[in-house]
PDB file of C-alpha atoms in Angstrom:
ATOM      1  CA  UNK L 292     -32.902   0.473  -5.419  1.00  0.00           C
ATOM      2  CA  UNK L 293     -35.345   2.764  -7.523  1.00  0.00           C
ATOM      3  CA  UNK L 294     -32.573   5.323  -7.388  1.00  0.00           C
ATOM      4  CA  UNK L 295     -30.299   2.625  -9.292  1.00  0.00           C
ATOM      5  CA  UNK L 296     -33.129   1.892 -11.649  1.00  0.00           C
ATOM      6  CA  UNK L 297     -34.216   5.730 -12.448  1.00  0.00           C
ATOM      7  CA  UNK L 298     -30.253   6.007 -13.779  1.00  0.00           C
ATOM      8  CA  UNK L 299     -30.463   2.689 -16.156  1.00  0.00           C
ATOM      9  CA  UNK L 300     -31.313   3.927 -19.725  1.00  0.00           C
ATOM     10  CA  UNK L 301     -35.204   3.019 -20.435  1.00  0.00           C
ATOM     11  CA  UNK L 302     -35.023  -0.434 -21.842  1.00  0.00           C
ATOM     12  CA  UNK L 303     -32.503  -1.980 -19.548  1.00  0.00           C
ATOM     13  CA  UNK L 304     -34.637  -0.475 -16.735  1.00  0.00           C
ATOM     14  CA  UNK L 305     -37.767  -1.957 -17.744  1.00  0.00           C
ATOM     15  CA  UNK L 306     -36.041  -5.451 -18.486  1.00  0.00           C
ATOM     16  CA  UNK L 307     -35.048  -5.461 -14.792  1.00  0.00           C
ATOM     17  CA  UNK L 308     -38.613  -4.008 -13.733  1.00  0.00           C
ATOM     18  CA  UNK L 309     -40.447  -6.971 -15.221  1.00  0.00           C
ATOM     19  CA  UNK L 310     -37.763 -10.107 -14.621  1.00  0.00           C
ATOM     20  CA  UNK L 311     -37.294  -9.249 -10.882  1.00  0.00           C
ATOM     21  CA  UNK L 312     -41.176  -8.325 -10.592  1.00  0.00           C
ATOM     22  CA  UNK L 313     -40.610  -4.459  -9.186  1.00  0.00           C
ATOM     23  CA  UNK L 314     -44.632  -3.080  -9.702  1.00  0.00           C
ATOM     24  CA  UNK L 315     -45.439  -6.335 -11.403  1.00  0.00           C
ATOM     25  CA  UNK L 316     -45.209  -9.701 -11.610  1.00  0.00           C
ATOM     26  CA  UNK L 317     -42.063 -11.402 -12.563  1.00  0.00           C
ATOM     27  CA  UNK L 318     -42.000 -11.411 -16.270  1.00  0.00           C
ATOM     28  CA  UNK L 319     -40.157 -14.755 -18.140  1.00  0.00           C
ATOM     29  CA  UNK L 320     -37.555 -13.829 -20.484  1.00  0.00           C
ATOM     30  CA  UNK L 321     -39.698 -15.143 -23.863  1.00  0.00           C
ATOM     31  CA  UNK L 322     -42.225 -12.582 -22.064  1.00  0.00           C
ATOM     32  CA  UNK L 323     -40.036  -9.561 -21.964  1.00  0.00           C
ATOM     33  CA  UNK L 324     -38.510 -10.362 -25.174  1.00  0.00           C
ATOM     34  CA  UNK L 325     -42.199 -10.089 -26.431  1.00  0.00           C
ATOM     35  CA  UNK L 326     -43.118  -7.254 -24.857  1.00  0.00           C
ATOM     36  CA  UNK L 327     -39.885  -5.277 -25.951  1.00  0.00           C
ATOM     37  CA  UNK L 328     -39.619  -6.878 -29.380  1.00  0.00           C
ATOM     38  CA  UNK L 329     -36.192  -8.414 -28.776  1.00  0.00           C
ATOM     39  CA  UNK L 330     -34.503 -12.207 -28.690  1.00  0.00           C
ATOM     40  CA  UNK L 331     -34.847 -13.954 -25.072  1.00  0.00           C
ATOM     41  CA  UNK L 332     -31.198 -14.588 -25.207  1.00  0.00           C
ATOM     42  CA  UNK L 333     -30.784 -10.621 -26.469  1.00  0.00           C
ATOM     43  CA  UNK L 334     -32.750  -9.773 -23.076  1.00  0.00           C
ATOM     44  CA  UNK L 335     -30.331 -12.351 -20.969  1.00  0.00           C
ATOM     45  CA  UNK L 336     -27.645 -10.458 -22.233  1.00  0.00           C
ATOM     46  CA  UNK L 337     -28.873  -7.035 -21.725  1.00  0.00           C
ATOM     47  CA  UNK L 338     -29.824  -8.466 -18.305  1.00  0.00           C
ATOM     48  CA  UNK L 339     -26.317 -10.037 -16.848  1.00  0.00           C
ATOM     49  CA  UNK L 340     -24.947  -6.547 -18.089  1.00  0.00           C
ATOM     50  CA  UNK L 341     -27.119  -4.377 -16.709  1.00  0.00           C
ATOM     51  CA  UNK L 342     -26.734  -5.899 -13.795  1.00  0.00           C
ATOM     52  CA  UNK L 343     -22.860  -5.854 -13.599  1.00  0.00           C
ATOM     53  CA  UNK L 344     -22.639  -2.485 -13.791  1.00  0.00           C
ATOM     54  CA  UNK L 345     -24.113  -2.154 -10.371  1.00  0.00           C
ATOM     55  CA  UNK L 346     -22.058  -4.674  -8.494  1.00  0.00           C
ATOM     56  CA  UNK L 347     -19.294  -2.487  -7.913  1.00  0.00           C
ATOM     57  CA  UNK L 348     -18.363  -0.294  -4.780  1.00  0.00           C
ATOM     58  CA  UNK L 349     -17.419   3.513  -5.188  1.00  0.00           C
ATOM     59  CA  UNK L 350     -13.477   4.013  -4.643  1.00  0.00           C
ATOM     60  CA  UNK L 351     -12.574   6.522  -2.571  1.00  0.00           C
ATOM     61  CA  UNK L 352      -9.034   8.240  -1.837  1.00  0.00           C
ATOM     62  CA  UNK L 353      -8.333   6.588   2.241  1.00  0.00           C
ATOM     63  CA  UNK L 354      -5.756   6.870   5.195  1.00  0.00           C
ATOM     64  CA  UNK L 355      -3.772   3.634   6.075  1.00  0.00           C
ATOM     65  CA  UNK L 356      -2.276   4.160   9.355  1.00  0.00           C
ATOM     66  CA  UNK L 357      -0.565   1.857  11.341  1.00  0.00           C
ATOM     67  CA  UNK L 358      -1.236   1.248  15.027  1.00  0.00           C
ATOM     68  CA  UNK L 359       2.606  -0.187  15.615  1.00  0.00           C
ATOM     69  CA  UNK L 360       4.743   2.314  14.304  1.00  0.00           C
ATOM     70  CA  UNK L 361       2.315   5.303  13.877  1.00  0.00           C
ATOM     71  CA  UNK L 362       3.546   5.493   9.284  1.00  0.00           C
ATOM     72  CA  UNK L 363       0.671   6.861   7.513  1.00  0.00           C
ATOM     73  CA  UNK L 364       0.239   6.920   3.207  1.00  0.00           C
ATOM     74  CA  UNK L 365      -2.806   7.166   1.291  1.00  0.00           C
ATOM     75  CA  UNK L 366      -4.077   4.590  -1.080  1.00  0.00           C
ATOM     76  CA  UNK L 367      -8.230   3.735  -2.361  1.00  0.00           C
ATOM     77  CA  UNK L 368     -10.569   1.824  -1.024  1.00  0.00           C
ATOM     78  CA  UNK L 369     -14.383   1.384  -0.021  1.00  0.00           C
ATOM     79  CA  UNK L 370     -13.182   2.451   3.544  1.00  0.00           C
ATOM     80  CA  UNK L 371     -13.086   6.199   4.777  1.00  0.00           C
ATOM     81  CA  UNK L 372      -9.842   4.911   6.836  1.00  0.00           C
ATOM     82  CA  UNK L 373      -7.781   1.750   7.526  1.00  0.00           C
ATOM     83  CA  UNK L 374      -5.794   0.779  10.461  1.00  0.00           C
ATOM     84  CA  UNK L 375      -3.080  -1.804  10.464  1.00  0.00           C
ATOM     85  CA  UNK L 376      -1.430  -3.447  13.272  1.00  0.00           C
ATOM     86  CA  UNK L 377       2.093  -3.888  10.792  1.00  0.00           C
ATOM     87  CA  UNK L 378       2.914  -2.260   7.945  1.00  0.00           C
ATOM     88  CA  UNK L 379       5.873  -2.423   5.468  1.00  0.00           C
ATOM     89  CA  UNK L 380       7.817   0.315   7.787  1.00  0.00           C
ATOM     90  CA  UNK L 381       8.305  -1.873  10.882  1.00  0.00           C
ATOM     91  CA  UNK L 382       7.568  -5.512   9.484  1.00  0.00           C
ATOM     92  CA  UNK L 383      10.955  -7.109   9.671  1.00  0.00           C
ATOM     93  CA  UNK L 384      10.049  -9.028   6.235  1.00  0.00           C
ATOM     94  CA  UNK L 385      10.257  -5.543   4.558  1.00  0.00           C
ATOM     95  CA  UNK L 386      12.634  -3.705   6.781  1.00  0.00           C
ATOM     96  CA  UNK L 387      15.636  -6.540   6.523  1.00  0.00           C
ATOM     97  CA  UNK L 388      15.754  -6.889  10.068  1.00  0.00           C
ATOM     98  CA  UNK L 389      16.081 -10.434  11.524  1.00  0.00           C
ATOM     99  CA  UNK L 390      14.768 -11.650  14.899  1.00  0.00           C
ATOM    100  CA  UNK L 391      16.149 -15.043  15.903  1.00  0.00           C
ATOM    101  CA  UNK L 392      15.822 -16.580  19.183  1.00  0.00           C
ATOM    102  CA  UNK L 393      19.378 -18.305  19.983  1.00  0.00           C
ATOM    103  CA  UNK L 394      18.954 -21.727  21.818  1.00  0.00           C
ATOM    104  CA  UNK L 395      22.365 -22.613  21.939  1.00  0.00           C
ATOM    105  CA  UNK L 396      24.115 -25.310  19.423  1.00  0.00           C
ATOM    106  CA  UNK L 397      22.920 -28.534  18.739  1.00  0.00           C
ATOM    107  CA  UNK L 398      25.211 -30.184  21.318  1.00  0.00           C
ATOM    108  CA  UNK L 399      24.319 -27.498  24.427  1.00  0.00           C
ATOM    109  CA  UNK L 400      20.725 -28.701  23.840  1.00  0.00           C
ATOM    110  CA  UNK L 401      22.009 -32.089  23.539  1.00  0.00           C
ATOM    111  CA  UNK L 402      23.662 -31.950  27.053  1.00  0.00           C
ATOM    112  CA  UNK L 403      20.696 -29.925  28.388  1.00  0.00           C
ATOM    113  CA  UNK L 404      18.196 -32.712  27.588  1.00  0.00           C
ATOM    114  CA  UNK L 405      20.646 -35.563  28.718  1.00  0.00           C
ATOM    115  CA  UNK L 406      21.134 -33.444  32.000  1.00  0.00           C
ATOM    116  CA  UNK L 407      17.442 -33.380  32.524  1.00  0.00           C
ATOM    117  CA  UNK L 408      16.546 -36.955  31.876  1.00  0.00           C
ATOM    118  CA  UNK L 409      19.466 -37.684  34.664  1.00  0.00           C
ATOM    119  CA  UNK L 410      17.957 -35.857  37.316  1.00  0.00           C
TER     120      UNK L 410
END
C-alpha cells in the first residue's frame, strides 16, 4: 500500500494519509480541508478520485485455450492464461451444427405410452 501512496502526487497522498489514519489518526474532512487550505467537499472530491485510480487491475496480453477442441487465440485479461471447456470453434451455437435427439412423431410416442399403460 505505501508503494501506491509514494506514486500519488503530494497532496492527494497526504489527503489519503490523514482520512484513512496511515501514521496518524484518522483526520475528518473539515480537518484536512484545514490543514491543506482547501473546501471539505474539494477534499471529497480529490478523495473518491484518488482513490479510483487505484481500483483497477493491470491488463495483460493472455492465452485462451480450450480443453475440448485444443483452438488457441490471444486476447487481455488479469489472467496469465485461460482455459475453456467450449469455445466458439466447437460450440454448435457458433459452428451451425445442430444436435437433436429424435423421439419419434407425436403419434409413435402416443402408441408407446398407450402400449405401456396396457401392460
Amino acid at each position: 500500500m505505501r508503494e501506491a501512496l509514494a506514486q500519488l502526487p503530494e497532496r492527494e497522498r497526504r489527503i489519503l494519509e490523514l482520512r484513512f489514519g496511515i501514521d496518524v489518526d484518522p483526520h475528518s474532512l473539515e480537518a484536512i480541508g484545514k490543514e491543506l487550505e482547501l473546501t471539505r467537499e474539494r477534499v471529497r472530491q480529490l478523495e473518491k478520485e484518488t482513490m479510483k485510480t487505484g481500483i483497477h487491475p493491470e491488463l495483460t496480453g493472455t492465452t485462451v485455450s480450450c480443453t475440448n477442441c485444443g483452438t488457441t487465440f490471444e486476447t487481455r485479461s488479469t489472467r496469465p492464461s485461460i482455459q475453456v471447456e467450449v469455445c466458439s470453434q466447437c460450440h454448435p451455437a457458433y459452428t451451425g451444427e445442430e444436435r437433436t435427439v429424435s423421439r419419434g412423431s407425436r403419434i409413435e410416442r402416443f402408441e408407446r405410452r398407450r402400449a405401456r399403460a396396457a401392460a
